[in-house]
Each structure stands twice: as structure tokens, then as C-alpha cells.
Amino acid sequence: MGRRRPAGTPRDRPSQTSQMAPRRNVTFTATASDPDGTVAAIDWDIDGDGQFDDGTGAVVTRSFSTPGSRIVSVRATDNAGVPTIAFRTIEVTGSSQGQPGPAGAGGTPTSSASSAKQLAMITPFPIVRIRGLIVRGSARLSLLSVKAPKGARVKVICHGGGCPKKKSVVLRVASGKSPVRVRSLERRLRKGAVVEVFVTAPGRIGKYTRFTIRANAAPARRDLCLRPGKSKPEACP
């Protein structure tokens, strides 16, 4: 039998909702254990570039300059060199009150006089979250959720290895209080698989998020906006 992989989980403090304001220091902590050995190293990828060069050890501190959604991941490696990667989504809000600010990595729309002359955004703007593990070159998703206002339409499309037979699912947000979970995609997806999330509402600019599964890093994330009646995403105004 082969060695059992170490287990690791990233957490952020003090926010239990994974929301924080720009330029405010956030402390991330990780708990890791190995059932048949010891944990030799803990490394962090906080900027989502796929490189675990943003900190080492069980506790790291980081601030973000712009609002938006980020995927934070931690890699625990045991004494035999076997790694496990855990990842989760954090939300950097536009202010301590969570209002929109300048467009950032997560596609948060700009709140300004110029944008007010354009089409209105879905308000509050949708939040797409993902959580899971990278094990043996595949992603094992334990959470895919969308938080959006009541009545918003959520369409999710999966392409590539590990996707279910029904590759597209459409959900309607019944209540804006609780996130909608896409349980059919909370599963193992292979390297190269792509998950696209479209959140729309009549007459409003909606949200588009794309996740691309990577073998040795958390999924790559891309956030854009959707104009009413258009299927091609574009940069947020």
C-alpha cells in the first residue's frame, strides 16, 4: 500500500464569512496532519498564480489592495514528499461595509458616476465560491456556491474530464439570504476541466466566473461581467 497523504485546511481570521476589506491585514492559518508520518512543510499560494511562494508555516499574514474574489490555497507536504493542496474562496469587499469598489481580480464592479449612466449591475453583485482539495493531480470539489439576489438565474456549464453526463445545470435563486449550491459539480474533476458560471437578471449586468482545474495548484479563476442578452463575457465597467 502507498503512503496516505497529509491533510491540510486553510482558514482566515477574524472573518468567519471569508469577507474582508482592502488594505487590512488578514491572518491565515492552516491545520495539517499526516496519519502515517509527519508534516515537513506548509506553503501558501495567496495571490492565485499557482506558485506556493507567498508564505511558509502554519500562520501567514497578507493584505489585498483591491476588492474581488480570491482563491487562497495551502500545500502540506509530508516527510516522504507527498503533497496535499487545500483551497477556498475569500471575498475582499470594497469597504468595511462590503460596498462595491474599483474592479479587482474578482470582477467587482465600479461604483461611480460614469457607471451610473450605464446599465445597472445586479445588486448586491453575485459572489461565486469554490472549495476543495487537489489530490493526485485532480480537484475534489467540496463546495461550489453562488450568492445572488432573489430571482437571479444561475447557469453552470462543465467541460472536460470528470464532468457529469448532464454538463449544464440551471438554477433559480429562491432567496437572496442563502447561497445556492451546485451539488452536481461537487465532485472530482480532472486537470484541464473548465467550470463556467453565468449569473443573470433581466435588464442588469450579471457576473461570469470561470474555473480551470490545474494538477498541482488550486483552480485558476477568471471573473468578468455579462451584459443583458449577451452570452460573451467582458470586462466589468
PDB file of C-alpha atoms in Angstrom:
ATOM      1  CA  MET A   1       0.000   0.000   0.000  1.00  0.00           C
ATOM      2  CA  GLY A   2       1.153   3.551  -0.722  1.00  0.00           C
ATOM      3  CA  ARG A   3       1.539   6.281   1.821  1.00  0.00           C
ATOM      4  CA  ARG A   4      -1.517   8.189   2.959  1.00  0.00           C
ATOM      5  CA  ARG A   5      -1.475  11.869   2.072  1.00  0.00           C
ATOM      6  CA  PRO A   6      -1.338  14.646   4.683  1.00  0.00           C
ATOM      7  CA  ALA A   7      -4.490  16.641   5.304  1.00  0.00           C
ATOM      8  CA  GLY A   8      -4.486  20.442   5.397  1.00  0.00           C
ATOM      9  CA  THR A   9      -7.106  23.168   5.747  1.00  0.00           C
ATOM     10  CA  PRO A  10      -6.674  26.935   5.236  1.00  0.00           C
ATOM     11  CA  ARG A  11      -8.576  29.348   7.479  1.00  0.00           C
ATOM     12  CA  ASP A  12      -8.721  33.127   7.740  1.00  0.00           C
ATOM     13  CA  ARG A  13      -9.215  35.326  10.783  1.00  0.00           C
ATOM     14  CA  PRO A  14     -11.070  37.216  12.109  1.00  0.00           C
ATOM     15  CA  SER A  15     -13.781  36.933   9.453  1.00  0.00           C
ATOM     16  CA  GLN A  16     -15.823  33.750   9.642  1.00  0.00           C
ATOM     17  CA  THR A  17     -17.654  34.699   6.414  1.00  0.00           C
ATOM     18  CA  SER A  18     -14.400  34.979   4.416  1.00  0.00           C
ATOM     19  CA  GLN A  19     -15.070  38.673   3.731  1.00  0.00           C
ATOM     20  CA  MET A  20     -12.562  41.418   4.421  1.00  0.00           C
ATOM     21  CA  ALA A  21     -11.733  44.974   3.401  1.00  0.00           C
ATOM     22  CA  PRO A  22      -8.819  46.026   1.156  1.00  0.00           C
ATOM     23  CA  ARG A  23      -5.510  47.034   2.756  1.00  0.00           C
ATOM     24  CA  ARG A  24      -6.454  45.369   6.018  1.00  0.00           C
ATOM     25  CA  ASN A  25      -4.105  42.680   7.275  1.00  0.00           C
ATOM     26  CA  VAL A  26      -5.651  39.227   7.402  1.00  0.00           C
ATOM     27  CA  THR A  27      -4.093  36.290   9.220  1.00  0.00           C
ATOM     28  CA  PHE A  28      -4.409  32.922   7.506  1.00  0.00           C
ATOM     29  CA  THR A  29      -3.890  29.745   9.495  1.00  0.00           C
ATOM     30  CA  ALA A  30      -3.576  26.134   8.413  1.00  0.00           C
ATOM     31  CA  THR A  31      -4.004  22.900  10.301  1.00  0.00           C
ATOM     32  CA  ALA A  32      -2.202  19.875   8.845  1.00  0.00           C
ATOM     33  CA  SER A  33      -1.660  16.289   9.938  1.00  0.00           C
ATOM     34  CA  ASP A  34      -0.287  13.077   8.449  1.00  0.00           C
ATOM     35  CA  PRO A  35      -1.736   9.700   9.522  1.00  0.00           C
ATOM     36  CA  ASP A  36       1.452   7.736   8.776  1.00  0.00           C
ATOM     37  CA  GLY A  37       4.254  10.271   9.021  1.00  0.00           C
ATOM     38  CA  THR A  38       4.966  13.912   9.784  1.00  0.00           C
ATOM     39  CA  VAL A  39       4.184  17.183   8.029  1.00  0.00           C
ATOM     40  CA  ALA A  40       7.502  18.501   6.702  1.00  0.00           C
ATOM     41  CA  ALA A  41       6.401  21.753   5.046  1.00  0.00           C
ATOM     42  CA  ILE A  42       3.417  24.094   4.737  1.00  0.00           C
ATOM     43  CA  ASP A  43       3.475  26.549   1.813  1.00  0.00           C
ATOM     44  CA  TRP A  44       0.944  29.165   0.652  1.00  0.00           C
ATOM     45  CA  ASP A  45      -0.390  30.486  -2.639  1.00  0.00           C
ATOM     46  CA  ILE A  46      -2.389  33.586  -1.702  1.00  0.00           C
ATOM     47  CA  ASP A  47      -2.292  35.511  -4.997  1.00  0.00           C
ATOM     48  CA  GLY A  48      -3.671  32.609  -7.058  1.00  0.00           C
ATOM     49  CA  ASP A  49      -0.779  32.385  -9.525  1.00  0.00           C
ATOM     50  CA  GLY A  50      -0.249  28.675  -8.895  1.00  0.00           C
ATOM     51  CA  GLN A  51       3.096  29.209  -7.161  1.00  0.00           C
ATOM     52  CA  PHE A  52       3.418  28.407  -3.463  1.00  0.00           C
ATOM     53  CA  ASP A  53       5.726  31.306  -2.735  1.00  0.00           C
ATOM     54  CA  ASP A  54       3.544  33.627  -0.646  1.00  0.00           C
ATOM     55  CA  GLY A  55       4.452  32.311   2.794  1.00  0.00           C
ATOM     56  CA  THR A  56       5.518  29.278   4.773  1.00  0.00           C
ATOM     57  CA  GLY A  57       4.395  27.751   8.028  1.00  0.00           C
ATOM     58  CA  ALA A  58       1.035  27.365   9.720  1.00  0.00           C
ATOM     59  CA  VAL A  59       0.365  31.125  10.027  1.00  0.00           C
ATOM     60  CA  VAL A  60       0.812  33.876   7.398  1.00  0.00           C
ATOM     61  CA  THR A  61      -0.452  37.467   7.150  1.00  0.00           C
ATOM     62  CA  ARG A  62      -1.463  39.246   3.950  1.00  0.00           C
ATOM     63  CA  SER A  63      -3.404  42.313   2.792  1.00  0.00           C
ATOM     64  CA  PHE A  64      -5.083  42.951  -0.566  1.00  0.00           C
ATOM     65  CA  SER A  65      -5.064  46.295  -2.396  1.00  0.00           C
ATOM     66  CA  THR A  66      -8.289  45.846  -4.404  1.00  0.00           C
ATOM     67  CA  PRO A  67     -11.667  44.172  -3.852  1.00  0.00           C
ATOM     68  CA  GLY A  68     -12.747  40.943  -5.525  1.00  0.00           C
ATOM     69  CA  SER A  69     -12.846  37.183  -5.064  1.00  0.00           C
ATOM     70  CA  ARG A  70      -9.591  35.299  -4.451  1.00  0.00           C
ATOM     71  CA  ILE A  71      -8.724  31.641  -4.139  1.00  0.00           C
ATOM     72  CA  VAL A  72      -6.303  31.029  -1.281  1.00  0.00           C
ATOM     73  CA  SER A  73      -4.569  27.663  -1.127  1.00  0.00           C
ATOM     74  CA  VAL A  74      -2.161  25.890   1.181  1.00  0.00           C
ATOM     75  CA  ARG A  75       0.076  22.907   0.374  1.00  0.00           C
ATOM     76  CA  ALA A  76       1.028  20.448   3.098  1.00  0.00           C
ATOM     77  CA  THR A  77       3.927  18.117   2.251  1.00  0.00           C
ATOM     78  CA  ASP A  78       4.823  15.114   4.389  1.00  0.00           C
ATOM     79  CA  ASN A  79       8.245  13.685   5.210  1.00  0.00           C
ATOM     80  CA  ALA A  80       8.072  11.423   2.139  1.00  0.00           C
ATOM     81  CA  GLY A  81       7.475  14.392  -0.191  1.00  0.00           C
ATOM     82  CA  VAL A  82       3.784  13.632  -0.754  1.00  0.00           C
ATOM     83  CA  PRO A  83       1.719  16.846  -1.062  1.00  0.00           C
ATOM     84  CA  THR A  84      -1.937  17.719  -0.497  1.00  0.00           C
ATOM     85  CA  ILE A  85      -3.368  21.093  -1.546  1.00  0.00           C
ATOM     86  CA  ALA A  86      -6.453  22.612   0.068  1.00  0.00           C
ATOM     87  CA  PHE A  87      -8.136  25.725  -1.326  1.00  0.00           C
ATOM     88  CA  ARG A  88     -11.057  28.041  -0.568  1.00  0.00           C
ATOM     89  CA  THR A  89     -12.527  31.374  -1.709  1.00  0.00           C
ATOM     90  CA  ILE A  90     -12.212  34.632   0.164  1.00  0.00           C
ATOM     91  CA  GLU A  91     -14.061  37.839  -0.676  1.00  0.00           C
ATOM     92  CA  VAL A  92     -12.336  41.208  -0.433  1.00  0.00           C
ATOM     93  CA  THR A  93     -15.109  43.788  -0.202  1.00  0.00           C
ATOM     94  CA  GLY A  94     -14.985  47.381  -1.431  1.00  0.00           C
ATOM     95  CA  SER A  95     -15.015  48.726   2.123  1.00  0.00           C
ATOM     96  CA  SER A  96     -15.516  47.521   5.671  1.00  0.00           C
ATOM     97  CA  GLN A  97     -19.258  47.727   4.941  1.00  0.00           C
ATOM     98  CA  GLY A  98     -18.948  45.491   1.879  1.00  0.00           C
ATOM     99  CA  GLN A  99     -19.862  48.124  -0.723  1.00  0.00           C
ATOM    100  CA  PRO A 100     -18.531  47.835  -4.293  1.00  0.00           C
ATOM    101  CA  GLY A 101     -15.227  49.473  -5.125  1.00  0.00           C
ATOM    102  CA  PRO A 102     -12.877  49.566  -8.126  1.00  0.00           C
ATOM    103  CA  ALA A 103     -12.821  46.472 -10.305  1.00  0.00           C
ATOM    104  CA  GLY A 104     -10.347  43.926  -8.938  1.00  0.00           C
ATOM    105  CA  ALA A 105      -9.266  40.359  -9.533  1.00  0.00           C
ATOM    106  CA  GLY A 106     -12.723  39.125  -8.679  1.00  0.00           C
ATOM    107  CA  GLY A 107     -14.571  41.335 -11.136  1.00  0.00           C
ATOM    108  CA  THR A 108     -16.186  43.620  -8.560  1.00  0.00           C
ATOM    109  CA  PRO A 109     -17.906  46.446 -10.477  1.00  0.00           C
ATOM    110  CA  THR A 110     -17.004  50.090 -10.128  1.00  0.00           C
ATOM    111  CA  SER A 111     -19.386  52.315  -8.176  1.00  0.00           C
ATOM    112  CA  SER A 112     -19.046  55.729  -9.838  1.00  0.00           C
ATOM    113  CA  ALA A 113     -20.946  58.459 -11.660  1.00  0.00           C
ATOM    114  CA  SER A 114     -19.789  57.144 -15.056  1.00  0.00           C
ATOM    115  CA  SER A 115     -21.040  53.635 -14.366  1.00  0.00           C
ATOM    116  CA  ALA A 116     -24.348  55.044 -13.100  1.00  0.00           C
ATOM    117  CA  LYS A 117     -25.071  56.254 -16.670  1.00  0.00           C
ATOM    118  CA  GLN A 118     -24.696  52.710 -17.917  1.00  0.00           C
ATOM    119  CA  LEU A 119     -26.812  49.661 -17.237  1.00  0.00           C
ATOM    120  CA  ALA A 120     -27.286  48.844 -13.582  1.00  0.00           C
ATOM    121  CA  MET A 121     -25.481  45.914 -12.016  1.00  0.00           C
ATOM    122  CA  ILE A 122     -27.167  43.034 -10.266  1.00  0.00           C
ATOM    123  CA  THR A 123     -27.304  44.313  -6.694  1.00  0.00           C
ATOM    124  CA  PRO A 124     -25.828  43.040  -4.482  1.00  0.00           C
ATOM    125  CA  PHE A 125     -23.348  41.711  -7.008  1.00  0.00           C
ATOM    126  CA  PRO A 126     -23.167  37.889  -7.031  1.00  0.00           C
ATOM    127  CA  ILE A 127     -20.455  36.020  -5.142  1.00  0.00           C
ATOM    128  CA  VAL A 128     -19.209  32.687  -6.536  1.00  0.00           C
ATOM    129  CA  ARG A 129     -17.304  30.458  -4.122  1.00  0.00           C
ATOM    130  CA  ILE A 130     -15.359  27.243  -4.536  1.00  0.00           C
ATOM    131  CA  ARG A 131     -13.609  24.986  -2.014  1.00  0.00           C
ATOM    132  CA  GLY A 132     -11.820  21.662  -2.193  1.00  0.00           C
ATOM    133  CA  LEU A 133      -8.599  19.654  -2.419  1.00  0.00           C
ATOM    134  CA  ILE A 134      -6.036  18.836  -5.088  1.00  0.00           C
ATOM    135  CA  VAL A 135      -5.192  15.141  -4.802  1.00  0.00           C
ATOM    136  CA  ARG A 136      -3.195  13.083  -7.332  1.00  0.00           C
ATOM    137  CA  GLY A 137      -3.475  15.759  -9.996  1.00  0.00           C
ATOM    138  CA  SER A 138      -7.252  16.178  -9.776  1.00  0.00           C
ATOM    139  CA  ALA A 139      -9.512  18.622  -7.947  1.00  0.00           C
ATOM    140  CA  ARG A 140     -12.007  17.238  -5.465  1.00  0.00           C
ATOM    141  CA  LEU A 141     -14.599  19.998  -5.046  1.00  0.00           C
ATOM    142  CA  SER A 142     -16.474  20.046  -1.747  1.00  0.00           C
ATOM    143  CA  LEU A 143     -18.290  23.329  -2.423  1.00  0.00           C
ATOM    144  CA  LEU A 144     -19.476  25.311  -5.442  1.00  0.00           C
ATOM    145  CA  SER A 145     -21.960  28.004  -4.472  1.00  0.00           C
ATOM    146  CA  VAL A 146     -23.466  31.253  -5.747  1.00  0.00           C
ATOM    147  CA  LYS A 147     -24.891  34.014  -3.573  1.00  0.00           C
ATOM    148  CA  ALA A 148     -27.159  36.317  -5.595  1.00  0.00           C
ATOM    149  CA  PRO A 149     -30.383  38.306  -5.170  1.00  0.00           C
ATOM    150  CA  LYS A 150     -33.739  36.570  -5.246  1.00  0.00           C
ATOM    151  CA  GLY A 151     -34.882  35.736  -8.771  1.00  0.00           C
ATOM    152  CA  ALA A 152     -31.418  35.699 -10.346  1.00  0.00           C
ATOM    153  CA  ARG A 153     -30.726  32.915 -12.839  1.00  0.00           C
ATOM    154  CA  VAL A 154     -27.633  30.753 -12.348  1.00  0.00           C
ATOM    155  CA  LYS A 155     -26.341  28.641 -15.226  1.00  0.00           C
ATOM    156  CA  VAL A 156     -23.314  26.398 -14.744  1.00  0.00           C
ATOM    157  CA  ILE A 157     -21.547  24.558 -17.568  1.00  0.00           C
ATOM    158  CA  CYS A 158     -18.806  21.949 -17.110  1.00  0.00           C
ATOM    159  CA  HIS A 159     -16.354  20.922 -19.847  1.00  0.00           C
ATOM    160  CA  GLY A 160     -13.711  18.211 -19.658  1.00  0.00           C
ATOM    161  CA  GLY A 161     -12.708  15.234 -17.576  1.00  0.00           C
ATOM    162  CA  GLY A 162     -14.836  14.380 -14.570  1.00  0.00           C
ATOM    163  CA  CYS A 163     -17.854  16.470 -15.583  1.00  0.00           C
ATOM    164  CA  PRO A 164     -21.263  14.848 -15.044  1.00  0.00           C
ATOM    165  CA  LYS A 165     -23.242  13.493 -18.022  1.00  0.00           C
ATOM    166  CA  LYS A 166     -25.546  16.485 -17.721  1.00  0.00           C
ATOM    167  CA  LYS A 167     -22.916  19.131 -18.365  1.00  0.00           C
ATOM    168  CA  SER A 168     -25.211  22.140 -17.891  1.00  0.00           C
ATOM    169  CA  VAL A 169     -27.428  23.000 -14.938  1.00  0.00           C
ATOM    170  CA  VAL A 170     -29.769  25.979 -14.479  1.00  0.00           C
ATOM    171  CA  LEU A 171     -30.889  27.144 -11.049  1.00  0.00           C
ATOM    172  CA  ARG A 172     -33.113  29.987  -9.897  1.00  0.00           C
ATOM    173  CA  VAL A 173     -32.263  31.846  -6.697  1.00  0.00           C
ATOM    174  CA  ALA A 174     -35.298  31.435  -4.441  1.00  0.00           C
ATOM    175  CA  SER A 175     -33.923  33.532  -1.599  1.00  0.00           C
ATOM    176  CA  GLY A 176     -31.093  36.020  -1.552  1.00  0.00           C
ATOM    177  CA  LYS A 177     -30.299  35.143   2.059  1.00  0.00           C
ATOM    178  CA  SER A 178     -28.602  31.809   1.422  1.00  0.00           C
ATOM    179  CA  PRO A 179     -26.149  30.731  -1.308  1.00  0.00           C
ATOM    180  CA  VAL A 180     -27.299  28.306  -3.994  1.00  0.00           C
ATOM    181  CA  ARG A 181     -25.140  25.182  -4.077  1.00  0.00           C
ATOM    182  CA  VAL A 182     -24.345  23.418  -7.351  1.00  0.00           C
ATOM    183  CA  ARG A 183     -24.124  19.950  -5.843  1.00  0.00           C
ATOM    184  CA  SER A 184     -23.814  18.088  -9.150  1.00  0.00           C
ATOM    185  CA  LEU A 185     -20.344  19.616  -9.556  1.00  0.00           C
ATOM    186  CA  GLU A 186     -19.174  18.987  -6.017  1.00  0.00           C
ATOM    187  CA  ARG A 187     -17.128  16.065  -7.292  1.00  0.00           C
ATOM    188  CA  ARG A 188     -13.693  15.108  -8.646  1.00  0.00           C
ATOM    189  CA  LEU A 189     -12.643  16.993 -11.798  1.00  0.00           C
ATOM    190  CA  ARG A 190      -9.514  16.224 -13.795  1.00  0.00           C
ATOM    191  CA  LYS A 191      -6.783  18.581 -14.954  1.00  0.00           C
ATOM    192  CA  GLY A 192      -7.962  20.839 -17.779  1.00  0.00           C
ATOM    193  CA  ALA A 193     -11.651  20.689 -16.886  1.00  0.00           C
ATOM    194  CA  VAL A 194     -13.422  24.051 -17.031  1.00  0.00           C
ATOM    195  CA  VAL A 195     -16.423  25.187 -14.987  1.00  0.00           C
ATOM    196  CA  GLU A 196     -18.274  28.296 -16.181  1.00  0.00           C
ATOM    197  CA  VAL A 197     -20.798  30.140 -14.003  1.00  0.00           C
ATOM    198  CA  PHE A 198     -23.256  32.658 -15.504  1.00  0.00           C
ATOM    199  CA  VAL A 199     -25.404  34.744 -13.121  1.00  0.00           C
ATOM    200  CA  THR A 200     -28.004  36.917 -14.843  1.00  0.00           C
ATOM    201  CA  ALA A 201     -31.116  39.006 -14.162  1.00  0.00           C
ATOM    202  CA  PRO A 202     -33.369  40.874 -16.638  1.00  0.00           C
ATOM    203  CA  GLY A 203     -32.030  44.298 -17.598  1.00  0.00           C
ATOM    204  CA  ARG A 204     -28.992  44.035 -15.334  1.00  0.00           C
ATOM    205  CA  ILE A 205     -25.284  43.440 -15.842  1.00  0.00           C
ATOM    206  CA  GLY A 206     -24.531  39.987 -14.477  1.00  0.00           C
ATOM    207  CA  LYS A 207     -21.492  38.003 -13.373  1.00  0.00           C
ATOM    208  CA  TYR A 208     -19.364  35.420 -15.167  1.00  0.00           C
ATOM    209  CA  THR A 209     -16.809  33.226 -13.406  1.00  0.00           C
ATOM    210  CA  ARG A 210     -14.603  30.557 -14.965  1.00  0.00           C
ATOM    211  CA  PHE A 211     -12.571  27.961 -13.065  1.00  0.00           C
ATOM    212  CA  THR A 212      -9.872  25.950 -14.838  1.00  0.00           C
ATOM    213  CA  ILE A 213      -8.677  22.852 -12.997  1.00  0.00           C
ATOM    214  CA  ARG A 214      -4.909  22.556 -12.502  1.00  0.00           C
ATOM    215  CA  ALA A 215      -2.937  19.486 -11.447  1.00  0.00           C
ATOM    216  CA  ASN A 216      -0.626  20.963  -8.834  1.00  0.00           C
ATOM    217  CA  ALA A 217      -2.382  24.164  -7.793  1.00  0.00           C
ATOM    218  CA  ALA A 218      -5.830  25.452  -6.934  1.00  0.00           C
ATOM    219  CA  PRO A 219      -8.161  26.090  -9.878  1.00  0.00           C
ATOM    220  CA  ALA A 220      -7.322  29.209 -11.886  1.00  0.00           C
ATOM    221  CA  ARG A 221     -10.109  31.775 -11.548  1.00  0.00           C
ATOM    222  CA  ARG A 222     -11.326  34.426 -14.010  1.00  0.00           C
ATOM    223  CA  ASP A 223     -14.152  36.893 -13.249  1.00  0.00           C
ATOM    224  CA  LEU A 224     -15.913  39.056 -15.847  1.00  0.00           C
ATOM    225  CA  CYS A 225     -19.321  40.674 -16.426  1.00  0.00           C
ATOM    226  CA  LEU A 226     -22.288  39.807 -18.641  1.00  0.00           C
ATOM    227  CA  ARG A 227     -24.384  42.444 -20.393  1.00  0.00           C
ATOM    228  CA  PRO A 228     -28.131  41.715 -20.639  1.00  0.00           C
ATOM    229  CA  GLY A 229     -28.926  39.388 -23.522  1.00  0.00           C
ATOM    230  CA  LYS A 230     -25.251  38.678 -24.264  1.00  0.00           C
ATOM    231  CA  SER A 231     -23.549  35.317 -23.788  1.00  0.00           C
ATOM    232  CA  LYS A 232     -19.974  36.558 -24.252  1.00  0.00           C
ATOM    233  CA  PRO A 233     -18.451  37.886 -21.030  1.00  0.00           C
ATOM    234  CA  GLU A 234     -16.469  41.121 -20.967  1.00  0.00           C
ATOM    235  CA  ALA A 235     -14.525  43.257 -18.544  1.00  0.00           C
ATOM    236  CA  CYS A 236     -16.639  44.798 -15.813  1.00  0.00           C
ATOM    237  CA  PRO A 237     -17.355  48.546 -16.155  1.00  0.00           C
TER     238      PRO A 237
END
